PDB file of C-alpha atoms in Angstrom:
ATOM      1  CA  MET W  20       0.074  -0.080   0.051  1.00  0.00           C
ATOM      2  CA  VAL W  21       1.062   3.639  -0.525  1.00  0.00           C
ATOM      3  CA  GLY W  22       1.121   4.401   3.192  1.00  0.00           C
ATOM      4  CA  MET W  23       3.897   1.952   3.804  1.00  0.00           C
ATOM      5  CA  PHE W  24       6.034   3.760   1.207  1.00  0.00           C
ATOM      6  CA  LEU W  25       5.198   7.216   2.550  1.00  0.00           C
ATOM      7  CA  LYS W  26       6.390   6.175   5.962  1.00  0.00           C
ATOM      8  CA  ASP W  27       9.953   5.588   4.624  1.00  0.00           C
ATOM      9  CA  ARG W  28      10.081   9.284   3.327  1.00  0.00           C
ATOM     10  CA  GLU W  29      12.644  11.474   4.973  1.00  0.00           C
ATOM     11  CA  VAL W  30      10.214  14.449   5.205  1.00  0.00           C
ATOM     12  CA  GLN W  31       6.991  13.876   7.130  1.00  0.00           C
ATOM     13  CA  TYR W  32       4.856  16.753   5.997  1.00  0.00           C
ATOM     14  CA  THR W  33       4.120  18.284   2.587  1.00  0.00           C
ATOM     15  CA  ALA W  34       2.250  21.484   2.023  1.00  0.00           C
ATOM     16  CA  ASN W  35       0.301  22.568  -1.051  1.00  0.00           C
ATOM     17  CA  ARG W  36      -1.573  25.866  -1.860  1.00  0.00           C
ATOM     18  CA  ASP W  37      -4.856  25.728  -3.379  1.00  0.00           C
ATOM     19  CA  GLU W  38      -5.046  28.674  -5.861  1.00  0.00           C
ATOM     20  CA  VAL W  39      -8.854  28.591  -6.022  1.00  0.00           C
ATOM     21  CA  THR W  40      -9.796  28.709  -2.303  1.00  0.00           C
ATOM     22  CA  HIS W  41      -6.553  30.316  -1.087  1.00  0.00           C
ATOM     23  CA  THR W  42      -5.986  27.726   1.574  1.00  0.00           C
ATOM     24  CA  TRP W  43      -3.104  25.484   2.470  1.00  0.00           C
ATOM     25  CA  ARG W  44      -3.278  21.776   2.881  1.00  0.00           C
ATOM     26  CA  ILE W  45      -0.573  20.077   4.964  1.00  0.00           C
ATOM     27  CA  LEU W  46      -0.322  16.353   4.612  1.00  0.00           C
ATOM     28  CA  ASP W  47       1.206  14.151   7.377  1.00  0.00           C
ATOM     29  CA  THR W  48       2.647  11.531   5.093  1.00  0.00           C
ATOM     30  CA  TRP W  49       3.494   9.220   8.124  1.00  0.00           C
ATOM     31  CA  HIS W  50      -0.104   9.240   9.528  1.00  0.00           C
ATOM     32  CA  GLU W  51      -1.820   5.842  10.020  1.00  0.00           C
ATOM     33  CA  ASP W  52      -4.887   6.988   7.927  1.00  0.00           C
ATOM     34  CA  LEU W  53      -2.680   6.676   4.813  1.00  0.00           C
ATOM     35  CA  ALA W  54      -1.482   3.074   5.526  1.00  0.00           C
ATOM     36  CA  ASN W  55      -4.406   1.294   3.740  1.00  0.00           C
ATOM     37  CA  MET W  56      -4.538   3.761   0.700  1.00  0.00           C
ATOM     38  CA  GLY W  57      -3.913   2.547  -2.733  1.00  0.00           C
ATOM     39  CA  PRO W  58      -2.068   4.408  -5.584  1.00  0.00           C
ATOM     40  CA  GLU W  59      -5.392   5.620  -7.120  1.00  0.00           C
ATOM     41  CA  ASP W  60      -6.973   6.631  -3.783  1.00  0.00           C
ATOM     42  CA  GLU W  61      -7.321  10.442  -2.914  1.00  0.00           C
ATOM     43  CA  VAL W  62      -6.879  11.814   0.494  1.00  0.00           C
ATOM     44  CA  ASP W  63     -10.080  13.548   1.643  1.00  0.00           C
ATOM     45  CA  ASP W  64      -9.790  16.831   3.476  1.00  0.00           C
ATOM     46  CA  ASN W  65     -11.559  15.500   6.457  1.00  0.00           C
ATOM     47  CA  SER W  66      -8.911  12.842   6.875  1.00  0.00           C
ATOM     48  CA  LYS W  67      -6.930  13.128  10.223  1.00  0.00           C
ATOM     49  CA  SER W  68      -3.730  13.126   8.094  1.00  0.00           C
ATOM     50  CA  VAL W  69      -4.746  16.485   6.525  1.00  0.00           C
ATOM     51  CA  THR W  70      -4.632  20.028   8.001  1.00  0.00           C
ATOM     52  CA  VAL W  71      -6.400  22.721   6.178  1.00  0.00           C
ATOM     53  CA  ILE W  72      -5.415  26.411   6.974  1.00  0.00           C
ATOM     54  CA  THR W  73      -6.319  29.770   5.460  1.00  0.00           C
ATOM     55  CA  GLU W  74      -3.881  31.840   3.526  1.00  0.00           C
ATOM     56  CA  GLY W  75      -3.963  34.479   6.470  1.00  0.00           C
ATOM     57  CA  ALA W  76      -3.248  31.781   9.086  1.00  0.00           C
ATOM     58  CA  PHE W  77      -0.487  30.566   6.856  1.00  0.00           C
ATOM     59  CA  ILE W  78       1.123  33.954   6.703  1.00  0.00           C
ATOM     60  CA  ALA W  79       0.701  34.463  10.497  1.00  0.00           C
ATOM     61  CA  ILE W  80       2.665  31.159  11.100  1.00  0.00           C
ATOM     62  CA  VAL W  81       5.328  32.173   8.695  1.00  0.00           C
ATOM     63  CA  LYS W  82       5.675  35.693  10.250  1.00  0.00           C
ATOM     64  CA  GLU W  83       5.702  34.149  13.831  1.00  0.00           C
ATOM     65  CA  ALA W  84       8.444  31.726  12.778  1.00  0.00           C
ATOM     66  CA  ALA W  85      10.560  34.347  11.218  1.00  0.00           C
ATOM     67  CA  ARG W  86      10.169  36.563  14.439  1.00  0.00           C
ATOM     68  CA  LEU W  87      11.281  33.505  16.462  1.00  0.00           C
ATOM     69  CA  GLY W  88      14.220  32.876  14.227  1.00  0.00           C
ATOM     70  CA  VAL W  89      12.851  29.373  13.249  1.00  0.00           C
ATOM     71  CA  LEU W  90      13.083  30.035   9.477  1.00  0.00           C
ATOM     72  CA  GLN W  91      16.784  31.007   9.780  1.00  0.00           C
ATOM     73  CA  ASN W  92      17.443  27.305  10.844  1.00  0.00           C
ATOM     74  CA  ALA W  93      15.195  25.677   8.274  1.00  0.00           C
ATOM     75  CA  ALA W  94      16.949  23.564   5.687  1.00  0.00           C
ATOM     76  CA  PHE W  95      15.812  24.127   2.143  1.00  0.00           C
ATOM     77  CA  GLU W  96      17.610  21.461   0.100  1.00  0.00           C
ATOM     78  CA  GLY W  97      18.862  22.078  -3.388  1.00  0.00           C
ATOM     79  CA  HIS W  98      18.697  25.939  -3.341  1.00  0.00           C
ATOM     80  CA  THR W  99      22.446  26.808  -3.145  1.00  0.00           C
ATOM     81  CA  ALA W 100      21.949  29.724  -5.357  1.00  0.00           C
ATOM     82  CA  LEU W 101      19.407  31.220  -3.113  1.00  0.00           C
ATOM     83  CA  GLU W 102      21.586  30.428  -0.006  1.00  0.00           C
ATOM     84  CA  ASP W 103      24.435  32.379  -1.739  1.00  0.00           C
ATOM     85  CA  GLU W 104      22.237  35.310  -2.493  1.00  0.00           C
ATOM     86  CA  ASN W 105      20.787  35.125   1.038  1.00  0.00           C
ATOM     87  CA  LEU W 106      24.387  35.132   2.497  1.00  0.00           C
ATOM     88  CA  ALA W 107      25.391  38.169   0.166  1.00  0.00           C
ATOM     89  CA  LEU W 108      22.227  40.063   1.475  1.00  0.00           C
ATOM     90  CA  ARG W 109      23.000  39.438   5.062  1.00  0.00           C
ATOM     91  CA  GLU W 110      26.582  40.793   4.579  1.00  0.00           C
ATOM     92  CA  GLN W 111      24.982  43.849   2.804  1.00  0.00           C
ATOM     93  CA  ILE W 112      22.688  44.381   5.846  1.00  0.00           C
ATOM     94  CA  LEU W 113      25.550  44.215   8.141  1.00  0.00           C
ATOM     95  CA  ASP W 114      27.519  46.751   6.138  1.00  0.00           C
ATOM     96  CA  LEU W 115      24.524  49.121   6.083  1.00  0.00           C
ATOM     97  CA  GLU W 116      24.192  48.701   9.945  1.00  0.00           C
ATOM     98  CA  ARG W 117      27.733  49.459  10.388  1.00  0.00           C
ATOM     99  CA  ASN W 118      27.333  52.628   8.078  1.00  0.00           C
ATOM    100  CA  ILE W 119      24.280  53.646  10.114  1.00  0.00           C
ATOM    101  CA  ASN W 120      26.313  53.453  13.420  1.00  0.00           C
ATOM    102  CA  THR W 121      29.242  55.281  11.964  1.00  0.00           C
ATOM    103  CA  THR W 122      26.916  58.067  10.645  1.00  0.00           C
ATOM    104  CA  THR W 123      25.192  58.294  13.971  1.00  0.00           C
ATOM    105  CA  GLU W 124      28.405  58.611  15.809  1.00  0.00           C
ATOM    106  CA  GLU W 125      29.612  61.281  13.332  1.00  0.00           C
ATOM    107  CA  ILE W 126      26.312  63.214  13.896  1.00  0.00           C
ATOM    108  CA  GLN W 127      26.813  63.033  17.658  1.00  0.00           C
ATOM    109  CA  HIS W 128      30.361  64.442  17.276  1.00  0.00           C
ATOM    110  CA  ILE W 129      29.579  67.412  15.107  1.00  0.00           C
ATOM    111  CA  ASN W 130      31.092  70.584  16.469  1.00  0.00           C
ATOM    112  CA  LYS W 131      28.232  72.730  17.994  1.00  0.00           C
ATOM    113  CA  SER W 132      28.329  76.477  17.973  1.00  0.00           C
ATOM    114  CA  GLU W 133      29.176  78.307  21.162  1.00  0.00           C
ATOM    115  CA  SER W 134      25.567  79.981  21.319  1.00  0.00           C
ATOM    116  CA  PHE W 135      23.994  76.507  20.972  1.00  0.00           C
ATOM    117  CA  LEU W 136      26.264  75.152  23.879  1.00  0.00           C
ATOM    118  CA  LEU W 137      25.303  78.189  26.040  1.00  0.00           C
ATOM    119  CA  LYS W 138      21.512  77.772  25.232  1.00  0.00           C
ATOM    120  CA  GLU W 139      21.849  73.930  26.024  1.00  0.00           C
ATOM    121  CA  MET W 140      23.586  74.755  29.411  1.00  0.00           C
ATOM    122  CA  ALA W 141      20.849  77.350  30.200  1.00  0.00           C
ATOM    123  CA  MET W 142      18.145  74.713  29.427  1.00  0.00           C
ATOM    124  CA  GLN W 143      19.788  72.142  31.641  1.00  0.00           C
ATOM    125  CA  THR W 144      20.130  74.673  34.460  1.00  0.00           C
ATOM    126  CA  MET W 145      16.540  75.667  34.162  1.00  0.00           C
ATOM    127  CA  LEU W 146      15.408  72.007  34.243  1.00  0.00           C
ATOM    128  CA  LYS W 147      17.457  71.390  37.395  1.00  0.00           C
ATOM    129  CA  LEU W 148      16.048  74.340  39.118  1.00  0.00           C
ATOM    130  CA  THR W 149      12.546  73.402  38.243  1.00  0.00           C
ATOM    131  CA  SER W 150      13.161  69.764  39.407  1.00  0.00           C
ATOM    132  CA  MET W 151      14.584  71.062  42.686  1.00  0.00           C
ATOM    133  CA  SER W 152      11.528  73.377  43.250  1.00  0.00           C
ATOM    134  CA  ASP W 153       9.191  70.333  42.608  1.00  0.00           C
ATOM    135  CA  ILE W 154      10.922  68.290  45.122  1.00  0.00           C
ATOM    136  CA  GLU W 155      10.902  71.010  47.581  1.00  0.00           C
ATOM    137  CA  ASN W 156       7.159  71.494  47.094  1.00  0.00           C
ATOM    138  CA  LEU W 157       6.583  67.827  47.386  1.00  0.00           C
ATOM    139  CA  THR W 158       8.471  67.661  50.748  1.00  0.00           C
ATOM    140  CA  LYS W 159       6.436  70.470  52.147  1.00  0.00           C
ATOM    141  CA  ASP W 160       3.304  68.610  51.632  1.00  0.00           C
TER     142      ASP W 160
END
């Protein structure tokens, strides 16, 4: 029977998208329900070996898996070209992050005019005086 051959598969689950209903069907190829099926038999959606989810639910699962970092560790066999491109893009992202950090540091170190520094000191002094006044008022109560 077909089910016996499916149990020998390395991958337990297969997923297919239905273009008409915009749903995903996930088949557990190792499930007991498939053990007695013949080659011409079709797996019904009501079978316990089939899970049907909506497109929105599928997207939510993928987003959560990406957020948790699960997708980074997923093995996609036979896509070395994509892996090379992915690695190149990750390196590009790291370079851009370094550039952002460098630019941010440069912006923080830009020479400020003397009038700006004096105004900044005045604002800090006013803030301290206001804070001290508030603390004094709170302790009087």
